[in-house]
Amino acid sequence: MKNSDRRKQTIRQLLDATKELLRDKSCHAITLKDIMEQSQLSKGAIFHYVKSKDEIFAWVLEERLEAVNERFEEEVAGSLNKTFDGPMLAISRSLAGLEDSHEATNKVLLYLLGKENEPAVAEVLAHFHERSVSVSRQWITTGQRHGVIKENVNPDETAELFVLLSLGLRVRASLRPSSKSVAAKEVSDFMAGILRK
């Protein structure tokens, strides 16, 4: 097996094992030994690719963001008449998951935010934020290119606003899981109102 294939396979095993563990445990409760046992990888195999469990947690965050982006891109590519509704629906569905305090990436994000003073974690969080804003900006400019999003929408400011809203949904889910006075649906409708031509 080529090194690049082995790396992909190992990362996949680590991600799958970590996400499975996150179903029942908090990030604080998960140990590298747990990840080792769940993934059936040796300590050496794990440490060949990562320095800490925090790095694996960062991959969980990144994977979800990229999956949402892929669904958005698929909706855009599959929409022959380049409508607003399909891609916005992909975004809406992703927002709904952010209201679940037990959702793996919500657990991971809150855990990492509690460790923001550690340089490696601060770097991961900064990268996640930058990538989130970049993806959101890309969605807006794609919609503008296809004529379904208002031209006067500032992609940079609006992308930052949307990321702040999504982070707010995540944090609120852990603080007040039953509070839904403004739910993901309303946030999605608000976003659509700003964008829709």
mmCIF file of C-alpha atoms in Angstrom:
data_model
loop_
_atom_site.group_PDB
_atom_site.id
_atom_site.type_symbol
_atom_site.label_atom_id
_atom_site.label_comp_id
_atom_site.label_asym_id
_atom_site.label_seq_id
_atom_site.Cartn_x
_atom_site.Cartn_y
_atom_site.Cartn_z
ATOM 1 C CA MET A 1 0.000 0.000 0.000
ATOM 2 C CA LYS A 2 1.337 3.454 -0.921
ATOM 3 C CA ASN A 3 2.136 5.882 1.890
ATOM 4 C CA SER A 4 -0.597 8.310 0.770
ATOM 5 C CA ASP A 5 -3.177 5.505 0.784
ATOM 6 C CA ARG A 6 -1.978 4.289 4.175
ATOM 7 C CA ARG A 7 -2.242 7.854 5.522
ATOM 8 C CA LYS A 8 -5.810 8.237 4.220
ATOM 9 C CA GLN A 9 -6.820 4.874 5.655
ATOM 10 C CA THR A 10 -5.279 5.647 9.045
ATOM 11 C CA ILE A 11 -6.882 9.082 9.213
ATOM 12 C CA ARG A 12 -10.239 7.559 8.250
ATOM 13 C CA GLN A 13 -9.891 4.953 11.019
ATOM 14 C CA LEU A 14 -8.976 7.649 13.542
ATOM 15 C CA LEU A 15 -11.884 9.865 12.495
ATOM 16 C CA ASP A 16 -14.425 7.046 12.540
ATOM 17 C CA ALA A 17 -13.206 5.772 15.900
ATOM 18 C CA THR A 18 -13.207 9.243 17.453
ATOM 19 C CA LYS A 19 -16.690 10.072 16.170
ATOM 20 C CA GLU A 20 -17.970 6.755 17.514
ATOM 21 C CA LEU A 21 -16.466 7.503 20.925
ATOM 22 C CA LEU A 22 -17.989 10.997 20.874
ATOM 23 C CA ARG A 23 -21.468 9.473 20.723
ATOM 24 C CA ASP A 24 -21.167 8.325 24.328
ATOM 25 C CA LYS A 25 -18.325 10.321 25.855
ATOM 26 C CA SER A 26 -17.144 13.879 26.225
ATOM 27 C CA CYS A 27 -13.877 15.000 24.680
ATOM 28 C CA HIS A 28 -12.374 15.231 28.173
ATOM 29 C CA ALA A 29 -13.285 11.609 28.888
ATOM 30 C CA ILE A 30 -11.825 10.223 25.657
ATOM 31 C CA THR A 31 -8.231 9.088 25.958
ATOM 32 C CA LEU A 32 -5.722 8.186 23.293
ATOM 33 C CA LYS A 33 -5.977 4.647 24.630
ATOM 34 C CA ASP A 34 -9.728 4.725 23.869
ATOM 35 C CA ILE A 35 -9.011 5.936 20.331
ATOM 36 C CA MET A 36 -6.327 3.284 19.936
ATOM 37 C CA GLU A 37 -8.695 0.503 21.013
ATOM 38 C CA GLN A 38 -11.651 1.790 18.983
ATOM 39 C CA SER A 39 -9.577 2.313 15.814
ATOM 40 C CA GLN A 40 -7.563 -0.892 16.310
ATOM 41 C CA LEU A 41 -4.410 1.088 15.559
ATOM 42 C CA SER A 42 -1.191 0.893 17.508
ATOM 43 C CA LYS A 43 0.151 3.843 19.452
ATOM 44 C CA GLY A 44 3.014 4.079 16.956
ATOM 45 C CA ALA A 45 0.645 4.165 13.985
ATOM 46 C CA ILE A 46 -1.392 6.936 15.590
ATOM 47 C CA PHE A 47 1.594 9.044 16.610
ATOM 48 C CA HIS A 48 3.056 8.699 13.143
ATOM 49 C CA TYR A 49 0.215 10.938 11.925
ATOM 50 C CA VAL A 50 -0.819 13.029 14.943
ATOM 51 C CA LYS A 51 0.731 14.645 17.993
ATOM 52 C CA SER A 52 -2.321 14.578 20.245
ATOM 53 C CA LYS A 53 -5.991 13.723 20.492
ATOM 54 C CA ASP A 54 -6.695 17.442 19.994
ATOM 55 C CA GLU A 55 -5.362 17.122 16.468
ATOM 56 C CA ILE A 56 -7.790 14.278 15.807
ATOM 57 C CA PHE A 57 -10.613 16.399 17.234
ATOM 58 C CA ALA A 58 -9.597 19.193 14.837
ATOM 59 C CA TRP A 59 -9.931 16.733 11.953
ATOM 60 C CA VAL A 60 -13.482 15.951 13.098
ATOM 61 C CA LEU A 61 -14.356 19.662 12.869
ATOM 62 C CA GLU A 62 -12.727 20.062 9.465
ATOM 63 C CA GLU A 63 -14.371 16.934 8.094
ATOM 64 C CA ARG A 64 -17.867 18.234 8.901
ATOM 65 C CA LEU A 65 -17.161 21.619 7.333
ATOM 66 C CA GLU A 66 -15.870 19.974 4.165
ATOM 67 C CA ALA A 67 -18.872 17.614 4.048
ATOM 68 C CA VAL A 68 -21.288 20.560 4.243
ATOM 69 C CA ASN A 69 -19.307 22.327 1.521
ATOM 70 C CA GLU A 70 -19.469 19.210 -0.661
ATOM 71 C CA ARG A 71 -23.260 19.016 -0.269
ATOM 72 C CA PHE A 72 -23.506 22.696 -1.227
ATOM 73 C CA GLU A 73 -21.296 22.170 -4.288
ATOM 74 C CA GLU A 74 -23.343 19.109 -5.315
ATOM 75 C CA GLU A 75 -26.550 21.155 -5.077
ATOM 76 C CA VAL A 76 -25.020 23.916 -7.204
ATOM 77 C CA ALA A 77 -23.696 21.451 -9.783
ATOM 78 C CA GLY A 78 -26.975 19.521 -9.887
ATOM 79 C CA SER A 79 -29.119 22.602 -10.332
ATOM 80 C CA LEU A 80 -29.298 23.163 -14.061
ATOM 81 C CA ASN A 81 -31.242 26.394 -13.720
ATOM 82 C CA LYS A 82 -28.949 27.626 -10.936
ATOM 83 C CA THR A 83 -31.602 28.309 -8.336
ATOM 84 C CA PHE A 84 -31.126 29.612 -4.827
ATOM 85 C CA ASP A 85 -33.271 27.033 -3.040
ATOM 86 C CA GLY A 86 -31.246 23.824 -3.456
ATOM 87 C CA PRO A 87 -27.928 25.177 -2.169
ATOM 88 C CA MET A 88 -29.700 27.111 0.603
ATOM 89 C CA LEU A 89 -31.454 23.914 1.654
ATOM 90 C CA ALA A 90 -28.051 22.212 2.024
ATOM 91 C CA ILE A 91 -26.950 25.056 4.295
ATOM 92 C CA SER A 92 -30.225 24.946 6.270
ATOM 93 C CA ARG A 93 -29.843 21.242 6.949
ATOM 94 C CA SER A 94 -26.330 21.774 8.252
ATOM 95 C CA LEU A 95 -27.525 24.536 10.593
ATOM 96 C CA ALA A 96 -30.134 22.238 12.157
ATOM 97 C CA GLY A 97 -27.383 19.894 13.385
ATOM 98 C CA LEU A 98 -25.695 22.764 15.179
ATOM 99 C CA GLU A 99 -28.565 22.908 17.680
ATOM 100 C CA ASP A 100 -27.797 19.445 19.029
ATOM 101 C CA SER A 101 -25.521 19.626 22.080
ATOM 102 C CA HIS A 102 -24.643 15.945 21.549
ATOM 103 C CA GLU A 103 -23.508 16.456 17.961
ATOM 104 C CA ALA A 104 -19.822 15.455 17.752
ATOM 105 C CA THR A 105 -18.502 18.679 16.264
ATOM 106 C CA ASN A 106 -20.332 20.781 18.854
ATOM 107 C CA LYS A 107 -18.672 18.772 21.612
ATOM 108 C CA VAL A 108 -15.301 19.133 19.900
ATOM 109 C CA LEU A 109 -15.604 22.869 19.308
ATOM 110 C CA LEU A 110 -16.543 23.617 22.918
ATOM 111 C CA TYR A 111 -13.750 21.387 24.169
ATOM 112 C CA LEU A 112 -11.182 23.130 21.978
ATOM 113 C CA LEU A 113 -12.495 26.583 22.938
ATOM 114 C CA GLY A 114 -11.738 25.662 26.536
ATOM 115 C CA LYS A 115 -8.121 25.081 25.538
ATOM 116 C CA GLU A 116 -7.661 28.195 23.375
ATOM 117 C CA ASN A 117 -4.624 29.290 25.399
ATOM 118 C CA GLU A 118 -2.603 26.366 24.092
ATOM 119 C CA PRO A 119 -0.784 27.530 20.937
ATOM 120 C CA ALA A 120 -1.532 24.393 18.889
ATOM 121 C CA VAL A 121 -5.236 24.565 19.765
ATOM 122 C CA ALA A 122 -5.379 28.325 19.115
ATOM 123 C CA GLU A 123 -3.925 27.638 15.669
ATOM 124 C CA VAL A 124 -6.520 24.936 14.980
ATOM 125 C CA LEU A 125 -9.353 27.242 16.055
ATOM 126 C CA ALA A 126 -8.029 30.131 13.949
ATOM 127 C CA HIS A 127 -7.744 27.822 10.935
ATOM 128 C CA PHE A 128 -11.268 26.480 11.483
ATOM 129 C CA HIS A 129 -12.678 30.004 11.705
ATOM 130 C CA GLU A 130 -10.792 31.183 8.610
ATOM 131 C CA ARG A 131 -11.871 28.119 6.636
ATOM 132 C CA SER A 132 -15.490 28.549 7.762
ATOM 133 C CA VAL A 133 -15.514 32.187 6.633
ATOM 134 C CA SER A 134 -13.774 31.265 3.380
ATOM 135 C CA VAL A 135 -16.328 28.552 2.581
ATOM 136 C CA SER A 136 -19.220 30.864 3.416
ATOM 137 C CA ARG A 137 -17.721 33.618 1.255
ATOM 138 C CA GLN A 138 -17.323 31.127 -1.589
ATOM 139 C CA TRP A 139 -21.002 30.148 -1.304
ATOM 140 C CA ILE A 140 -22.040 33.801 -1.508
ATOM 141 C CA THR A 141 -19.848 34.626 -4.494
ATOM 142 C CA THR A 142 -21.016 31.465 -6.259
ATOM 143 C CA GLY A 143 -24.623 32.588 -5.803
ATOM 144 C CA GLN A 144 -23.773 36.066 -7.036
ATOM 145 C CA ARG A 145 -22.079 34.632 -10.137
ATOM 146 C CA HIS A 146 -25.216 32.616 -10.896
ATOM 147 C CA GLY A 147 -27.453 35.625 -10.365
ATOM 148 C CA VAL A 148 -29.412 34.199 -7.403
ATOM 149 C CA ILE A 149 -27.819 36.322 -4.647
ATOM 150 C CA LYS A 150 -27.996 40.102 -4.550
ATOM 151 C CA GLU A 151 -24.966 41.831 -6.061
ATOM 152 C CA ASN A 152 -24.865 44.403 -3.254
ATOM 153 C CA VAL A 153 -24.253 41.737 -0.572
ATOM 154 C CA ASN A 154 -20.704 42.136 0.742
ATOM 155 C CA PRO A 155 -19.322 38.567 0.687
ATOM 156 C CA ASP A 156 -16.651 39.215 3.339
ATOM 157 C CA GLU A 157 -18.899 40.854 5.928
ATOM 158 C CA THR A 158 -21.829 38.543 5.282
ATOM 159 C CA ALA A 159 -19.659 35.419 5.482
ATOM 160 C CA GLU A 160 -18.293 36.586 8.830
ATOM 161 C CA LEU A 161 -21.841 37.275 10.076
ATOM 162 C CA PHE A 162 -23.044 33.831 9.026
ATOM 163 C CA VAL A 163 -20.120 32.107 10.746
ATOM 164 C CA LEU A 164 -20.845 34.079 13.925
ATOM 165 C CA LEU A 165 -24.481 32.976 13.767
ATOM 166 C CA SER A 166 -23.496 29.334 13.317
ATOM 167 C CA LEU A 167 -21.028 29.531 16.215
ATOM 168 C CA GLY A 168 -23.784 31.072 18.319
ATOM 169 C CA LEU A 169 -26.101 28.149 17.565
ATOM 170 C CA ARG A 170 -23.374 25.729 18.633
ATOM 171 C CA VAL A 171 -22.593 27.483 21.899
ATOM 172 C CA ARG A 172 -26.244 28.028 22.799
ATOM 173 C CA ALA A 173 -26.916 24.309 22.258
ATOM 174 C CA SER A 174 -24.553 23.483 25.103
ATOM 175 C CA LEU A 175 -25.666 26.320 27.379
ATOM 176 C CA ARG A 176 -29.417 26.016 26.961
ATOM 177 C CA PRO A 177 -30.209 22.915 24.911
ATOM 178 C CA SER A 178 -33.957 23.375 25.240
ATOM 179 C CA SER A 179 -33.986 27.049 24.249
ATOM 180 C CA LYS A 180 -35.259 27.360 20.720
ATOM 181 C CA SER A 181 -36.797 30.844 20.680
ATOM 182 C CA VAL A 182 -34.671 31.483 17.608
ATOM 183 C CA ALA A 183 -34.043 28.106 16.024
ATOM 184 C CA ALA A 184 -31.869 27.096 13.095
ATOM 185 C CA LYS A 185 -34.882 27.502 10.797
ATOM 186 C CA GLU A 186 -35.196 31.170 11.739
ATOM 187 C CA VAL A 187 -31.457 31.684 11.340
ATOM 188 C CA SER A 188 -31.654 30.040 7.920
ATOM 189 C CA ASP A 189 -34.627 32.215 6.932
ATOM 190 C CA PHE A 190 -32.738 35.313 8.137
ATOM 191 C CA MET A 191 -29.719 34.332 6.057
ATOM 192 C CA ALA A 192 -31.872 33.649 3.002
ATOM 193 C CA GLY A 193 -33.545 37.045 3.426
ATOM 194 C CA ILE A 194 -30.182 38.789 3.326
ATOM 195 C CA LEU A 195 -29.042 36.880 0.244
ATOM 196 C CA ARG A 196 -32.039 36.146 -1.954
ATOM 197 C CA LYS A 197 -32.477 38.298 -5.025
#
